[in-house]
């Protein structure tokens, strides 16, 4: 049995012969990797806020599979991929958590991997999708065939997959096979933020606010073991929240005094924390007002959402749409495509939407059912809800009415040409008046 019971090839880690790979990818990752695990990165509130904000915002957007035809586009509800992507990618997850997991991998590790369980046959369709842990995946290129192989290690066992089985979605790619997360090409930002959080935590957890100078009486024998013993004693008895306010007792003639070394670290702590937060937000291209760190410069939520969508979310949305297209069989890619619905983010208030809808209906741009779909309302019968109107006494825009209108206009033009109709003007002849 293979991983997920779908693996075709399984090899032991000791017997795997890895082909050559692109060394540049590993050099970049080793240089820029902050050496922090995902749980460690998520302990930084700014990192977790940015990741959650982007991942949740995109995961809650509806995603549809559309079929392009000569008369327009329609939801391909009859296609197996439609329900898999829209509602249940696998028996263990719904679409929201699946997309959320993929984005968290992209935002924190720069790579998302999807194992695709396919049906057997000449044109195997995707039956289920599973997100794989990017930290357990290695990519190798077989230079004899130029094919990429994916080595996924779980509990000491390595499973080997091909591109037909694993869909790899990289984030920012420089010159290797792996993508880089926003934090990987600005690693110092994440490390600084985590270290500042640790500093603040230690500060309020009862650490000494300044270094202690221990004065040993002259002539007293003092060894390294004594230093270690006293250091452990001070940490155990006088540090921590539970020991705050307790008196400090010194023995054997030792004296303790605070070593007040001039430092502006504490005085600038708030400024330093604020700068670290801004740098993390810049790495993820998240506006500060979305993190509650600045006032929005927009007059309404619609403008703010449009800015957030265009500058922050759209690159990630486009990346997912383009790579999801590889899940579609090659012979169907000319007319099938995935698309996230972003219109909900751009909705104005009720008054503004009503004004727009009235204009669309009275100019024939939209039907009543088009509006009902946007507002998630019940649809009207087709003979009423799917009819378009034009602003000629709000006449239904049907082929019969259009033909009648054009015939009437043609008749008027013929009468005008025959001289049966005269054109009157309200303008007076200035010369006649003179």
JSON list of C-alpha atoms in Angstrom, two decimals, residues 29 32-39 41-42 51 101-113 132-136 169-173 177-185:
[
{"chain": "A", "resi": 29, "resn": "UNK", "atom": "CA", "xyz": [17.16, 28.34, -0.06]},
{"chain": "A", "resi": 32, "resn": "UNK", "atom": "CA", "xyz": [17.74, 32.87, 2.56]},
{"chain": "A", "resi": 33, "resn": "UNK", "atom": "CA", "xyz": [15.98, 30.28, 4.70]},
{"chain": "A", "resi": 34, "resn": "UNK", "atom": "CA", "xyz": [15.40, 31.78, 8.16]},
{"chain": "A", "resi": 35, "resn": "UNK", "atom": "CA", "xyz": [15.80, 28.30, 9.71]},
{"chain": "A", "resi": 36, "resn": "UNK", "atom": "CA", "xyz": [12.45, 28.73, 11.44]},
{"chain": "A", "resi": 37, "resn": "UNK", "atom": "CA", "xyz": [9.70, 26.16, 11.36]},
{"chain": "A", "resi": 38, "resn": "UNK", "atom": "CA", "xyz": [6.16, 27.05, 10.35]},
{"chain": "A", "resi": 39, "resn": "UNK", "atom": "CA", "xyz": [4.91, 26.98, 13.99]},
{"chain": "A", "resi": 41, "resn": "UNK", "atom": "CA", "xyz": [6.97, 31.71, 12.15]},
{"chain": "A", "resi": 42, "resn": "UNK", "atom": "CA", "xyz": [3.29, 31.72, 13.08]},
{"chain": "A", "resi": 51, "resn": "UNK", "atom": "CA", "xyz": [-0.89, 34.72, 6.23]},
{"chain": "A", "resi": 101, "resn": "UNK", "atom": "CA", "xyz": [-3.86, 25.00, 3.35]},
{"chain": "A", "resi": 102, "resn": "UNK", "atom": "CA", "xyz": [-2.36, 25.48, -0.12]},
{"chain": "A", "resi": 103, "resn": "UNK", "atom": "CA", "xyz": [-2.00, 29.21, 0.44]},
{"chain": "A", "resi": 104, "resn": "UNK", "atom": "CA", "xyz": [-0.42, 28.79, 3.87]},
{"chain": "A", "resi": 105, "resn": "UNK", "atom": "CA", "xyz": [2.19, 26.52, 2.26]},
{"chain": "A", "resi": 106, "resn": "UNK", "atom": "CA", "xyz": [2.83, 29.09, -0.47]},
{"chain": "A", "resi": 107, "resn": "UNK", "atom": "CA", "xyz": [3.01, 32.03, 1.93]},
{"chain": "A", "resi": 108, "resn": "UNK", "atom": "CA", "xyz": [5.26, 30.34, 4.48]},
{"chain": "A", "resi": 109, "resn": "UNK", "atom": "CA", "xyz": [7.26, 27.84, 2.42]},
{"chain": "A", "resi": 110, "resn": "UNK", "atom": "CA", "xyz": [6.98, 29.14, -1.13]},
{"chain": "A", "resi": 111, "resn": "UNK", "atom": "CA", "xyz": [5.72, 25.83, -2.53]},
{"chain": "A", "resi": 112, "resn": "UNK", "atom": "CA", "xyz": [2.43, 23.96, -2.58]},
{"chain": "A", "resi": 113, "resn": "UNK", "atom": "CA", "xyz": [2.17, 20.34, -3.69]},
{"chain": "A", "resi": 132, "resn": "UNK", "atom": "CA", "xyz": [1.38, 17.51, 0.71]},
{"chain": "A", "resi": 133, "resn": "UNK", "atom": "CA", "xyz": [3.78, 18.91, 3.32]},
{"chain": "A", "resi": 134, "resn": "UNK", "atom": "CA", "xyz": [6.37, 21.01, 1.43]},
{"chain": "A", "resi": 135, "resn": "UNK", "atom": "CA", "xyz": [9.03, 20.36, 4.09]},
{"chain": "A", "resi": 136, "resn": "UNK", "atom": "CA", "xyz": [8.94, 16.64, 3.23]},
{"chain": "A", "resi": 169, "resn": "UNK", "atom": "CA", "xyz": [2.65, 25.31, -7.43]},
{"chain": "A", "resi": 170, "resn": "UNK", "atom": "CA", "xyz": [5.72, 27.50, -6.73]},
{"chain": "A", "resi": 171, "resn": "UNK", "atom": "CA", "xyz": [5.53, 31.01, -5.37]},
{"chain": "A", "resi": 172, "resn": "UNK", "atom": "CA", "xyz": [8.37, 33.34, -6.42]},
{"chain": "A", "resi": 173, "resn": "UNK", "atom": "CA", "xyz": [10.91, 31.47, -8.58]},
{"chain": "A", "resi": 177, "resn": "UNK", "atom": "CA", "xyz": [12.95, 24.27, -9.19]},
{"chain": "A", "resi": 178, "resn": "UNK", "atom": "CA", "xyz": [11.64, 25.55, -5.87]},
{"chain": "A", "resi": 179, "resn": "UNK", "atom": "CA", "xyz": [9.60, 28.63, -5.14]},
{"chain": "A", "resi": 180, "resn": "UNK", "atom": "CA", "xyz": [10.47, 31.18, -2.48]},
{"chain": "A", "resi": 181, "resn": "UNK", "atom": "CA", "xyz": [7.99, 32.52, 0.04]},
{"chain": "A", "resi": 182, "resn": "UNK", "atom": "CA", "xyz": [7.86, 36.27, 0.79]},
{"chain": "A", "resi": 183, "resn": "UNK", "atom": "CA", "xyz": [9.74, 35.59, 4.03]},
{"chain": "A", "resi": 184, "resn": "UNK", "atom": "CA", "xyz": [12.46, 33.48, 2.40]},
{"chain": "A", "resi": 185, "resn": "UNK", "atom": "CA", "xyz": [13.80, 36.34, 0.29]}
]
